[in-house]
């Protein structure tokens, strides 16, 4: 339907790369919906130009613009700047229904069926399943809802300092009111959560429709060797699943980089793609050595490095040493 759209937000050039890959993945899986990118005013011209080639609509949003109603709200809550920017998606009232997707998500199959859901439909957050993760959600644009959300922001703030805290506070009955608004986890599969319940990932991971690269290290932060299809340097195995990261980079290097090169022309820019024999394969890549205190903390947070340091074989080897 022409009045339904997938919406994302990219505040800078890094997230723009994420949005480009997301848009391409939606197109590759033959979505029939419109694609909309909300972008920050500081985004470079080449990145804006590429987004305009992938998305049907690219709209600059800026909470610092005094003509914007969010500006007044932000004066009271400057800590929620990026959150206010994300809430702009409710102002897209020329669409009847939308699915918001963070720029660090990747679509693995057609997900147009999400438009059969109602506001606010979202998947549980792996850290606290009675909260939804705001990386993927179904919503209905409405200036009334937008106004109420801004008001909620100024009065209550955010319990986690970001948009997820605000949205969970505002749509506070999500956990209990209507199970049909609980999206299956396969629509927002957290790349971190894979390692907290590995057997479930092995059982159901093949059905994943959307992967979400949560955590500080984003796919575009890595350096990728296009020849050997390997990653350069060390990587945190808990932050991304090798297969999904490879999917992201395959799409970025083949479909997005040529468009960026065209836009940058003679200007130098770093795509993150290299041809270097010294690359480290994902299987070999390990996390930098951490202190036992840091490692303990990771375990307590459910972020054990099951593929490396904390693998079954390594733990068994250590136990065998103690038992001798």
PDB file of C-alpha atoms in Angstrom:
ATOM      1  CA  UNK A   1       0.000   0.000   0.000  1.00  0.00           C
ATOM      2  CA  UNK A   2       1.242   3.467  -0.913  1.00  0.00           C
ATOM      3  CA  UNK A   3       0.302   4.888   2.483  1.00  0.00           C
ATOM      4  CA  UNK A   4       2.424   2.425   4.480  1.00  0.00           C
ATOM      5  CA  UNK A   5       6.152   2.735   5.036  1.00  0.00           C
ATOM      6  CA  UNK A   6       9.267   1.362   6.700  1.00  0.00           C
ATOM      7  CA  UNK A   7      10.975   4.214   8.581  1.00  0.00           C
ATOM      8  CA  UNK A   8      14.531   4.513   9.897  1.00  0.00           C
ATOM      9  CA  UNK A   9      16.661   7.209  11.518  1.00  0.00           C
ATOM     10  CA  UNK A  10      20.291   8.089  10.727  1.00  0.00           C
ATOM     11  CA  UNK A  11      21.776  10.978  12.708  1.00  0.00           C
ATOM     12  CA  UNK A  12      25.303  10.808  11.218  1.00  0.00           C
ATOM     13  CA  UNK A  13      27.370   9.267   8.399  1.00  0.00           C
ATOM     14  CA  UNK A  14      28.041   6.031  10.321  1.00  0.00           C
ATOM     15  CA  UNK A  15      24.356   5.315  10.868  1.00  0.00           C
ATOM     16  CA  UNK A  16      23.739   6.460   7.268  1.00  0.00           C
ATOM     17  CA  UNK A  17      25.758   3.409   6.140  1.00  0.00           C
ATOM     18  CA  UNK A  18      23.563   1.241   8.326  1.00  0.00           C
ATOM     19  CA  UNK A  19      20.438   2.828   6.832  1.00  0.00           C
ATOM     20  CA  UNK A  20      21.766   2.228   3.298  1.00  0.00           C
ATOM     21  CA  UNK A  21      22.249  -1.497   3.999  1.00  0.00           C
ATOM     22  CA  UNK A  22      18.849  -1.722   5.731  1.00  0.00           C
ATOM     23  CA  UNK A  23      17.135  -0.043   2.772  1.00  0.00           C
ATOM     24  CA  UNK A  24      18.914  -2.305   0.290  1.00  0.00           C
ATOM     25  CA  UNK A  25      17.986  -5.412   2.302  1.00  0.00           C
ATOM     26  CA  UNK A  26      14.313  -4.352   2.306  1.00  0.00           C
ATOM     27  CA  UNK A  27      14.438  -3.753  -1.471  1.00  0.00           C
ATOM     28  CA  UNK A  28      16.230  -7.065  -2.093  1.00  0.00           C
ATOM     29  CA  UNK A  29      13.451  -8.911  -0.259  1.00  0.00           C
ATOM     30  CA  UNK A  30      10.839  -7.246  -2.476  1.00  0.00           C
ATOM     31  CA  UNK A  31       8.962  -5.076   0.013  1.00  0.00           C
ATOM     32  CA  UNK A  32       5.863  -3.461  -1.442  1.00  0.00           C
ATOM     33  CA  UNK A  33       6.026  -0.618   1.115  1.00  0.00           C
ATOM     34  CA  UNK A  34       7.544   2.853   0.855  1.00  0.00           C
ATOM     35  CA  UNK A  35      10.942   3.507   2.491  1.00  0.00           C
ATOM     36  CA  UNK A  36      11.512   6.641   4.587  1.00  0.00           C
ATOM     37  CA  UNK A  37      14.783   7.830   6.175  1.00  0.00           C
ATOM     38  CA  UNK A  38      14.821  10.546   8.832  1.00  0.00           C
ATOM     39  CA  UNK A  39      18.283  12.118   8.889  1.00  0.00           C
ATOM     40  CA  UNK A  40      20.252  14.577  11.008  1.00  0.00           C
ATOM     41  CA  UNK A  41      21.270  17.945   9.528  1.00  0.00           C
ATOM     42  CA  UNK A  42      25.000  17.219   9.953  1.00  0.00           C
ATOM     43  CA  UNK A  43      24.976  14.298   7.510  1.00  0.00           C
ATOM     44  CA  UNK A  44      27.376  14.725   4.574  1.00  0.00           C
ATOM     45  CA  UNK A  45      26.061  15.461   1.077  1.00  0.00           C
ATOM     46  CA  UNK A  46      27.354  12.197  -0.481  1.00  0.00           C
ATOM     47  CA  UNK A  47      25.589  10.118   2.189  1.00  0.00           C
ATOM     48  CA  UNK A  48      22.359  12.067   1.721  1.00  0.00           C
ATOM     49  CA  UNK A  49      22.603  11.523  -2.046  1.00  0.00           C
ATOM     50  CA  UNK A  50      23.001   7.746  -1.680  1.00  0.00           C
ATOM     51  CA  UNK A  51      20.093   7.531   0.771  1.00  0.00           C
ATOM     52  CA  UNK A  52      17.920   9.425  -1.721  1.00  0.00           C
ATOM     53  CA  UNK A  53      18.683   6.735  -4.312  1.00  0.00           C
ATOM     54  CA  UNK A  54      17.589   3.937  -1.960  1.00  0.00           C
ATOM     55  CA  UNK A  55      14.708   5.554  -0.044  1.00  0.00           C
ATOM     56  CA  UNK A  56      11.459   7.027  -1.408  1.00  0.00           C
ATOM     57  CA  UNK A  57      11.617   9.873   1.089  1.00  0.00           C
ATOM     58  CA  UNK A  58      14.573  11.387   2.966  1.00  0.00           C
ATOM     59  CA  UNK A  59      13.546  13.954   5.552  1.00  0.00           C
ATOM     60  CA  UNK A  60      15.911  16.140   7.592  1.00  0.00           C
ATOM     61  CA  UNK A  61      14.822  16.380  11.240  1.00  0.00           C
ATOM     62  CA  UNK A  62      16.496  18.602  13.796  1.00  0.00           C
ATOM     63  CA  UNK A  63      15.357  18.967  17.399  1.00  0.00           C
ATOM     64  CA  UNK A  64      17.603  22.025  17.778  1.00  0.00           C
ATOM     65  CA  UNK A  65      15.506  23.996  15.297  1.00  0.00           C
ATOM     66  CA  UNK A  66      13.510  26.495  17.359  1.00  0.00           C
ATOM     67  CA  UNK A  67      10.614  26.202  14.903  1.00  0.00           C
ATOM     68  CA  UNK A  68      10.163  22.584  15.973  1.00  0.00           C
ATOM     69  CA  UNK A  69       7.773  21.713  18.816  1.00  0.00           C
ATOM     70  CA  UNK A  70      10.342  19.214  20.113  1.00  0.00           C
ATOM     71  CA  UNK A  71      12.656  22.184  20.738  1.00  0.00           C
ATOM     72  CA  UNK A  72      10.545  23.392  23.668  1.00  0.00           C
ATOM     73  CA  UNK A  73      10.493  19.906  25.151  1.00  0.00           C
ATOM     74  CA  UNK A  74      14.236  19.607  24.707  1.00  0.00           C
ATOM     75  CA  UNK A  75      14.860  22.841  26.638  1.00  0.00           C
ATOM     76  CA  UNK A  76      13.549  20.960  29.680  1.00  0.00           C
ATOM     77  CA  UNK A  77      15.205  17.632  28.828  1.00  0.00           C
ATOM     78  CA  UNK A  78      18.448  18.248  26.875  1.00  0.00           C
ATOM     79  CA  UNK A  79      19.564  14.711  27.790  1.00  0.00           C
ATOM     80  CA  UNK A  80      16.962  13.248  25.429  1.00  0.00           C
ATOM     81  CA  UNK A  81      18.093  14.902  22.172  1.00  0.00           C
ATOM     82  CA  UNK A  82      18.370  11.799  19.985  1.00  0.00           C
ATOM     83  CA  UNK A  83      15.160  10.416  21.523  1.00  0.00           C
ATOM     84  CA  UNK A  84      13.232  13.503  20.415  1.00  0.00           C
ATOM     85  CA  UNK A  85      14.641  13.015  16.919  1.00  0.00           C
ATOM     86  CA  UNK A  86      13.338   9.424  16.816  1.00  0.00           C
ATOM     87  CA  UNK A  87       9.883  10.515  17.975  1.00  0.00           C
ATOM     88  CA  UNK A  88       9.585  12.569  14.756  1.00  0.00           C
ATOM     89  CA  UNK A  89       8.471   9.337  13.076  1.00  0.00           C
ATOM     90  CA  UNK A  90       4.983   9.983  14.530  1.00  0.00           C
ATOM     91  CA  UNK A  91       4.785  13.192  12.454  1.00  0.00           C
ATOM     92  CA  UNK A  92       4.769  11.241   9.148  1.00  0.00           C
ATOM     93  CA  UNK A  93       0.972  11.550   8.952  1.00  0.00           C
ATOM     94  CA  UNK A  94       0.796  11.054   5.167  1.00  0.00           C
ATOM     95  CA  UNK A  95       1.245   7.354   6.030  1.00  0.00           C
ATOM     96  CA  UNK A  96      -1.507   5.388   7.778  1.00  0.00           C
ATOM     97  CA  UNK A  97       0.805   2.802   9.328  1.00  0.00           C
ATOM     98  CA  UNK A  98       4.583   2.407   9.591  1.00  0.00           C
ATOM     99  CA  UNK A  99       7.218   0.031  10.861  1.00  0.00           C
ATOM    100  CA  UNK A 100      10.167   1.759  12.496  1.00  0.00           C
ATOM    101  CA  UNK A 101      13.544  -0.002  12.199  1.00  0.00           C
ATOM    102  CA  UNK A 102      16.825   1.118  13.741  1.00  0.00           C
ATOM    103  CA  UNK A 103      19.627   1.744  11.246  1.00  0.00           C
ATOM    104  CA  UNK A 104      21.654  -1.088  12.829  1.00  0.00           C
ATOM    105  CA  UNK A 105      19.125  -3.727  11.753  1.00  0.00           C
ATOM    106  CA  UNK A 106      19.318  -6.002   8.706  1.00  0.00           C
ATOM    107  CA  UNK A 107      16.372  -7.684   6.981  1.00  0.00           C
ATOM    108  CA  UNK A 108      16.876 -11.364   6.075  1.00  0.00           C
ATOM    109  CA  UNK A 109      13.504 -12.020   4.380  1.00  0.00           C
ATOM    110  CA  UNK A 110      10.311 -10.184   3.417  1.00  0.00           C
ATOM    111  CA  UNK A 111       8.584  -8.803   6.536  1.00  0.00           C
ATOM    112  CA  UNK A 112       5.632  -6.929   4.987  1.00  0.00           C
ATOM    113  CA  UNK A 113       3.328  -9.016   7.177  1.00  0.00           C
ATOM    114  CA  UNK A 114       4.295  -6.738  10.086  1.00  0.00           C
ATOM    115  CA  UNK A 115       1.826  -4.192   8.686  1.00  0.00           C
ATOM    116  CA  UNK A 116      -1.004  -6.513   9.760  1.00  0.00           C
ATOM    117  CA  UNK A 117      -0.084  -5.654  13.360  1.00  0.00           C
ATOM    118  CA  UNK A 118      -1.316  -2.685  15.370  1.00  0.00           C
ATOM    119  CA  UNK A 119       0.399   0.082  17.358  1.00  0.00           C
ATOM    120  CA  UNK A 120       2.488  -0.519  19.399  1.00  0.00           C
ATOM    121  CA  UNK A 121       3.723  -3.946  18.335  1.00  0.00           C
ATOM    122  CA  UNK A 122       7.321  -4.861  19.156  1.00  0.00           C
ATOM    123  CA  UNK A 123       9.517  -7.778  20.210  1.00  0.00           C
ATOM    124  CA  UNK A 124      10.637  -8.357  23.818  1.00  0.00           C
ATOM    125  CA  UNK A 125      13.994  -6.939  24.849  1.00  0.00           C
ATOM    126  CA  UNK A 126      16.459  -9.737  25.706  1.00  0.00           C
ATOM    127  CA  UNK A 127      17.664  -7.842  28.768  1.00  0.00           C
ATOM    128  CA  UNK A 128      14.183  -7.525  30.327  1.00  0.00           C
ATOM    129  CA  UNK A 129      11.467  -9.312  28.329  1.00  0.00           C
ATOM    130  CA  UNK A 130       8.603  -7.371  29.990  1.00  0.00           C
ATOM    131  CA  UNK A 131       9.982  -4.362  28.103  1.00  0.00           C
ATOM    132  CA  UNK A 132       9.928  -4.227  24.324  1.00  0.00           C
ATOM    133  CA  UNK A 133      13.019  -3.443  22.279  1.00  0.00           C
ATOM    134  CA  UNK A 134      12.483  -0.210  20.347  1.00  0.00           C
ATOM    135  CA  UNK A 135      14.699  -1.260  17.422  1.00  0.00           C
ATOM    136  CA  UNK A 136      11.671  -2.567  15.481  1.00  0.00           C
ATOM    137  CA  UNK A 137       8.083  -1.483  16.154  1.00  0.00           C
ATOM    138  CA  UNK A 138       4.762  -0.991  14.364  1.00  0.00           C
ATOM    139  CA  UNK A 139       3.105   2.411  14.854  1.00  0.00           C
ATOM    140  CA  UNK A 140       0.452   4.738  13.461  1.00  0.00           C
ATOM    141  CA  UNK A 141       1.683   8.291  12.704  1.00  0.00           C
ATOM    142  CA  UNK A 142      -0.394  10.831  14.614  1.00  0.00           C
ATOM    143  CA  UNK A 143       0.309  14.416  15.672  1.00  0.00           C
ATOM    144  CA  UNK A 144      -1.793  13.796  18.773  1.00  0.00           C
ATOM    145  CA  UNK A 145       0.381  10.823  19.815  1.00  0.00           C
ATOM    146  CA  UNK A 146       3.513  12.849  18.954  1.00  0.00           C
ATOM    147  CA  UNK A 147       2.400  15.664  21.263  1.00  0.00           C
ATOM    148  CA  UNK A 148       1.586  13.243  24.078  1.00  0.00           C
ATOM    149  CA  UNK A 149       4.982  11.539  23.696  1.00  0.00           C
ATOM    150  CA  UNK A 150       6.817  14.885  23.943  1.00  0.00           C
ATOM    151  CA  UNK A 151       4.780  15.764  26.999  1.00  0.00           C
ATOM    152  CA  UNK A 152       5.591  12.390  28.555  1.00  0.00           C
ATOM    153  CA  UNK A 153       9.292  13.016  27.841  1.00  0.00           C
ATOM    154  CA  UNK A 154       9.347  16.359  29.624  1.00  0.00           C
ATOM    155  CA  UNK A 155       7.327  15.135  32.615  1.00  0.00           C
ATOM    156  CA  UNK A 156       8.841  11.681  33.159  1.00  0.00           C
ATOM    157  CA  UNK A 157      12.094  11.569  31.192  1.00  0.00           C
ATOM    158  CA  UNK A 158      13.442   8.132  30.299  1.00  0.00           C
ATOM    159  CA  UNK A 159      14.304   5.367  32.750  1.00  0.00           C
ATOM    160  CA  UNK A 160      17.192   4.225  30.515  1.00  0.00           C
ATOM    161  CA  UNK A 161      18.203   7.631  29.164  1.00  0.00           C
ATOM    162  CA  UNK A 162      17.031   6.838  25.619  1.00  0.00           C
ATOM    163  CA  UNK A 163      14.003   6.290  23.420  1.00  0.00           C
ATOM    164  CA  UNK A 164      13.397   2.732  24.654  1.00  0.00           C
ATOM    165  CA  UNK A 165      12.777   3.957  28.206  1.00  0.00           C
ATOM    166  CA  UNK A 166      10.424   6.694  26.983  1.00  0.00           C
ATOM    167  CA  UNK A 167       8.417   4.400  24.695  1.00  0.00           C
ATOM    168  CA  UNK A 168       8.117   1.646  27.314  1.00  0.00           C
ATOM    169  CA  UNK A 169       6.972   4.222  29.836  1.00  0.00           C
ATOM    170  CA  UNK A 170       4.399   5.674  27.443  1.00  0.00           C
ATOM    171  CA  UNK A 171       3.119   2.322  26.117  1.00  0.00           C
ATOM    172  CA  UNK A 172       3.323   0.901  29.635  1.00  0.00           C
ATOM    173  CA  UNK A 173       0.698  -1.839  29.236  1.00  0.00           C
ATOM    174  CA  UNK A 174       2.564  -3.573  26.372  1.00  0.00           C
ATOM    175  CA  UNK A 175       3.644  -6.507  28.573  1.00  0.00           C
ATOM    176  CA  UNK A 176       0.165  -7.334  29.838  1.00  0.00           C
ATOM    177  CA  UNK A 177      -2.596  -5.895  27.624  1.00  0.00           C
ATOM    178  CA  UNK A 178      -2.543  -7.651  24.262  1.00  0.00           C
ATOM    179  CA  UNK A 179      -0.354 -10.595  23.289  1.00  0.00           C
ATOM    180  CA  UNK A 180      -0.968  -9.900  19.571  1.00  0.00           C
ATOM    181  CA  UNK A 181       1.281  -6.845  19.989  1.00  0.00           C
ATOM    182  CA  UNK A 182       4.199  -9.044  21.046  1.00  0.00           C
ATOM    183  CA  UNK A 183       6.273  -9.671  17.926  1.00  0.00           C
ATOM    184  CA  UNK A 184       8.162 -12.967  17.773  1.00  0.00           C
ATOM    185  CA  UNK A 185      11.852 -12.546  18.598  1.00  0.00           C
ATOM    186  CA  UNK A 186      12.772 -13.490  15.004  1.00  0.00           C
ATOM    187  CA  UNK A 187      11.637  -9.968  13.955  1.00  0.00           C
ATOM    188  CA  UNK A 188      14.261  -8.353  16.181  1.00  0.00           C
ATOM    189  CA  UNK A 189      16.944 -10.923  16.870  1.00  0.00           C
ATOM    190  CA  UNK A 190      19.549  -9.276  19.053  1.00  0.00           C
ATOM    191  CA  UNK A 191      23.070 -10.222  17.977  1.00  0.00           C
ATOM    192  CA  UNK A 192      24.117 -10.082  21.656  1.00  0.00           C
ATOM    193  CA  UNK A 193      21.326 -12.375  22.870  1.00  0.00           C
ATOM    194  CA  UNK A 194      22.510 -15.235  20.638  1.00  0.00           C
ATOM    195  CA  UNK A 195      25.271 -16.051  23.110  1.00  0.00           C
ATOM    196  CA  UNK A 196      23.086 -15.928  26.213  1.00  0.00           C
ATOM    197  CA  UNK A 197      20.975 -18.871  25.022  1.00  0.00           C
ATOM    198  CA  UNK A 198      23.016 -20.672  22.392  1.00  0.00           C
ATOM    199  CA  UNK A 199      20.868 -23.866  22.187  1.00  0.00           C
ATOM    200  CA  UNK A 200      17.774 -21.760  21.335  1.00  0.00           C
ATOM    201  CA  UNK A 201      19.717 -19.895  18.669  1.00  0.00           C
ATOM    202  CA  UNK A 202      20.846 -23.192  17.155  1.00  0.00           C
ATOM    203  CA  UNK A 203      17.241 -24.444  17.197  1.00  0.00           C
ATOM    204  CA  UNK A 204      15.405 -21.323  15.947  1.00  0.00           C
ATOM    205  CA  UNK A 205      18.045 -18.936  14.583  1.00  0.00           C
ATOM    206  CA  UNK A 206      17.557 -20.170  11.034  1.00  0.00           C
ATOM    207  CA  UNK A 207      14.073 -18.602  11.072  1.00  0.00           C
ATOM    208  CA  UNK A 208      15.398 -15.108  11.835  1.00  0.00           C
ATOM    209  CA  UNK A 209      13.833 -12.370   9.703  1.00  0.00           C
ATOM    210  CA  UNK A 210      15.556  -9.311  11.195  1.00  0.00           C
ATOM    211  CA  UNK A 211      18.908  -9.180  12.979  1.00  0.00           C
ATOM    212  CA  UNK A 212      19.683  -6.224  15.251  1.00  0.00           C
ATOM    213  CA  UNK A 213      23.362  -5.360  15.834  1.00  0.00           C
ATOM    214  CA  UNK A 214      23.013  -4.161  19.418  1.00  0.00           C
ATOM    215  CA  UNK A 215      26.023  -3.008  21.424  1.00  0.00           C
ATOM    216  CA  UNK A 216      28.688  -0.363  20.940  1.00  0.00           C
ATOM    217  CA  UNK A 217      30.470  -1.982  17.989  1.00  0.00           C
ATOM    218  CA  UNK A 218      28.385  -1.578  14.844  1.00  0.00           C
ATOM    219  CA  UNK A 219      28.950  -3.479  11.569  1.00  0.00           C
ATOM    220  CA  UNK A 220      30.375  -0.356   9.904  1.00  0.00           C
ATOM    221  CA  UNK A 221      33.005  -0.086  12.682  1.00  0.00           C
ATOM    222  CA  UNK A 222      34.888  -3.110  11.323  1.00  0.00           C
ATOM    223  CA  UNK A 223      37.346  -3.338   8.432  1.00  0.00           C
ATOM    224  CA  UNK A 224      36.487  -6.010   5.885  1.00  0.00           C
ATOM    225  CA  UNK A 225      38.733  -7.775   3.389  1.00  0.00           C
ATOM    226  CA  UNK A 226      36.625  -8.206   0.246  1.00  0.00           C
ATOM    227  CA  UNK A 227      38.980 -10.823  -1.239  1.00  0.00           C
ATOM    228  CA  UNK A 228      39.222 -13.232   1.668  1.00  0.00           C
ATOM    229  CA  UNK A 229      35.803 -12.271   3.122  1.00  0.00           C
ATOM    230  CA  UNK A 230      37.441 -11.831   6.509  1.00  0.00           C
ATOM    231  CA  UNK A 231      37.624  -9.115   9.129  1.00  0.00           C
ATOM    232  CA  UNK A 232      40.756  -7.234  10.005  1.00  0.00           C
ATOM    233  CA  UNK A 233      41.882  -6.989  13.600  1.00  0.00           C
ATOM    234  CA  UNK A 234      40.178  -8.318  16.714  1.00  0.00           C
ATOM    235  CA  UNK A 235      36.469  -8.351  17.286  1.00  0.00           C
ATOM    236  CA  UNK A 236      34.164  -8.929  20.205  1.00  0.00           C
ATOM    237  CA  UNK A 237      32.420 -12.217  19.458  1.00  0.00           C
ATOM    238  CA  UNK A 238      29.602 -11.345  21.870  1.00  0.00           C
ATOM    239  CA  UNK A 239      28.641  -8.295  19.843  1.00  0.00           C
ATOM    240  CA  UNK A 240      27.854  -9.891  16.509  1.00  0.00           C
ATOM    241  CA  UNK A 241      27.233 -13.275  15.012  1.00  0.00           C
ATOM    242  CA  UNK A 242      29.792 -13.992  12.261  1.00  0.00           C
ATOM    243  CA  UNK A 243      27.199 -15.087   9.675  1.00  0.00           C
ATOM    244  CA  UNK A 244      25.030 -11.996  10.135  1.00  0.00           C
ATOM    245  CA  UNK A 245      28.029  -9.666  10.129  1.00  0.00           C
ATOM    246  CA  UNK A 246      29.191 -11.287   6.907  1.00  0.00           C
ATOM    247  CA  UNK A 247      25.699 -10.799   5.411  1.00  0.00           C
ATOM    248  CA  UNK A 248      25.839  -7.095   6.292  1.00  0.00           C
ATOM    249  CA  UNK A 249      29.295  -6.584   4.774  1.00  0.00           C
ATOM    250  CA  UNK A 250      28.549  -8.584   1.632  1.00  0.00           C
ATOM    251  CA  UNK A 251      25.581  -6.305   0.936  1.00  0.00           C
ATOM    252  CA  UNK A 252      27.456  -3.125   1.910  1.00  0.00           C
ATOM    253  CA  UNK A 253      30.566  -3.877  -0.177  1.00  0.00           C
ATOM    254  CA  UNK A 254      28.682  -5.054  -3.276  1.00  0.00           C
ATOM    255  CA  UNK A 255      25.679  -2.701  -3.412  1.00  0.00           C
ATOM    256  CA  UNK A 256      26.432   0.373  -1.283  1.00  0.00           C
ATOM    257  CA  UNK A 257      30.169   1.069  -1.679  1.00  0.00           C
ATOM    258  CA  UNK A 258      29.910   1.573  -5.483  1.00  0.00           C
ATOM    259  CA  UNK A 259      27.188   4.193  -4.919  1.00  0.00           C
ATOM    260  CA  UNK A 260      29.288   5.947  -2.274  1.00  0.00           C
ATOM    261  CA  UNK A 261      32.339   5.934  -4.548  1.00  0.00           C
ATOM    262  CA  UNK A 262      30.245   7.523  -7.275  1.00  0.00           C
ATOM    263  CA  UNK A 263      29.082  10.296  -4.926  1.00  0.00           C
ATOM    264  CA  UNK A 264      32.470  11.005  -3.351  1.00  0.00           C
ATOM    265  CA  UNK A 265      34.181  11.066  -6.764  1.00  0.00           C
ATOM    266  CA  UNK A 266      37.774  12.240  -6.274  1.00  0.00           C
ATOM    267  CA  UNK A 267      37.234  13.041  -2.587  1.00  0.00           C
ATOM    268  CA  UNK A 268      38.951  10.537  -0.292  1.00  0.00           C
ATOM    269  CA  UNK A 269      36.649   8.426   1.881  1.00  0.00           C
ATOM    270  CA  UNK A 270      37.162   5.220   3.842  1.00  0.00           C
ATOM    271  CA  UNK A 271      34.668   2.520   2.933  1.00  0.00           C
ATOM    272  CA  UNK A 272      36.036   0.028   5.475  1.00  0.00           C
ATOM    273  CA  UNK A 273      36.780  -2.397   2.628  1.00  0.00           C
ATOM    274  CA  UNK A 274      40.391  -3.468   2.143  1.00  0.00           C
ATOM    275  CA  UNK A 275      42.340  -6.112   0.276  1.00  0.00           C
ATOM    276  CA  UNK A 276      44.842  -7.251   2.829  1.00  0.00           C
ATOM    277  CA  UNK A 277      46.303 -10.701   3.373  1.00  0.00           C
ATOM    278  CA  UNK A 278      46.864 -10.029   7.087  1.00  0.00           C
ATOM    279  CA  UNK A 279      43.131 -10.037   7.820  1.00  0.00           C
ATOM    280  CA  UNK A 280      41.952 -12.146  10.730  1.00  0.00           C
ATOM    281  CA  UNK A 281      39.175 -14.594  10.003  1.00  0.00           C
ATOM    282  CA  UNK A 282      36.080 -14.420  12.196  1.00  0.00           C
ATOM    283  CA  UNK A 283      36.766 -17.898  13.478  1.00  0.00           C
ATOM    284  CA  UNK A 284      40.238 -16.835  14.656  1.00  0.00           C
ATOM    285  CA  UNK A 285      39.281 -13.364  15.867  1.00  0.00           C
ATOM    286  CA  UNK A 286      39.175 -13.042  19.621  1.00  0.00           C
ATOM    287  CA  UNK A 287      38.346 -10.365  22.092  1.00  0.00           C
ATOM    288  CA  UNK A 288      41.292  -8.402  23.547  1.00  0.00           C
ATOM    289  CA  UNK A 289      42.429  -9.823  26.892  1.00  0.00           C
ATOM    290  CA  UNK A 290      40.185  -8.604  29.698  1.00  0.00           C
ATOM    291  CA  UNK A 291      40.744  -8.659  33.433  1.00  0.00           C
ATOM    292  CA  UNK A 292      39.074 -11.397  35.482  1.00  0.00           C
ATOM    293  CA  UNK A 293      36.864  -8.693  37.030  1.00  0.00           C
ATOM    294  CA  UNK A 294      35.652  -7.545  33.581  1.00  0.00           C
ATOM    295  CA  UNK A 295      35.110 -11.141  32.551  1.00  0.00           C
ATOM    296  CA  UNK A 296      33.099 -11.839  35.729  1.00  0.00           C
ATOM    297  CA  UNK A 297      30.930  -8.806  34.972  1.00  0.00           C
ATOM    298  CA  UNK A 298      30.313 -10.064  31.412  1.00  0.00           C
ATOM    299  CA  UNK A 299      29.210 -13.448  32.790  1.00  0.00           C
ATOM    300  CA  UNK A 300      26.837 -11.766  35.261  1.00  0.00           C
ATOM    301  CA  UNK A 301      25.312  -9.790  32.378  1.00  0.00           C
ATOM    302  CA  UNK A 302      24.845 -12.999  30.403  1.00  0.00           C
ATOM    303  CA  UNK A 303      27.531 -12.022  27.888  1.00  0.00           C
ATOM    304  CA  UNK A 304      29.981 -14.893  28.213  1.00  0.00           C
ATOM    305  CA  UNK A 305      32.226 -15.329  25.168  1.00  0.00           C
ATOM    306  CA  UNK A 306      30.924 -18.786  24.219  1.00  0.00           C
ATOM    307  CA  UNK A 307      32.819 -18.798  20.936  1.00  0.00           C
ATOM    308  CA  UNK A 308      36.227 -17.961  22.381  1.00  0.00           C
ATOM    309  CA  UNK A 309      37.583 -17.561  25.887  1.00  0.00           C
ATOM    310  CA  UNK A 310      34.502 -19.115  27.551  1.00  0.00           C
ATOM    311  CA  UNK A 311      33.930 -21.912  25.049  1.00  0.00           C
ATOM    312  CA  UNK A 312      32.972 -25.339  26.388  1.00  0.00           C
ATOM    313  CA  UNK A 313      36.357 -26.788  25.399  1.00  0.00           C
ATOM    314  CA  UNK A 314      38.275 -24.040  27.219  1.00  0.00           C
ATOM    315  CA  UNK A 315      36.151 -24.422  30.373  1.00  0.00           C
ATOM    316  CA  UNK A 316      36.549 -28.235  30.276  1.00  0.00           C
ATOM    317  CA  UNK A 317      40.328 -27.840  29.851  1.00  0.00           C
ATOM    318  CA  UNK A 318      40.474 -25.563  32.914  1.00  0.00           C
ATOM    319  CA  UNK A 319      38.354 -27.954  35.010  1.00  0.00           C
ATOM    320  CA  UNK A 320      40.571 -30.892  34.003  1.00  0.00           C
ATOM    321  CA  UNK A 321      43.628 -28.929  35.195  1.00  0.00           C
ATOM    322  CA  UNK A 322      41.980 -28.238  38.579  1.00  0.00           C
ATOM    323  CA  UNK A 323      40.853 -31.848  39.007  1.00  0.00           C
ATOM    324  CA  UNK A 324      44.385 -33.145  38.410  1.00  0.00           C
TER     325      UNK A 324
END
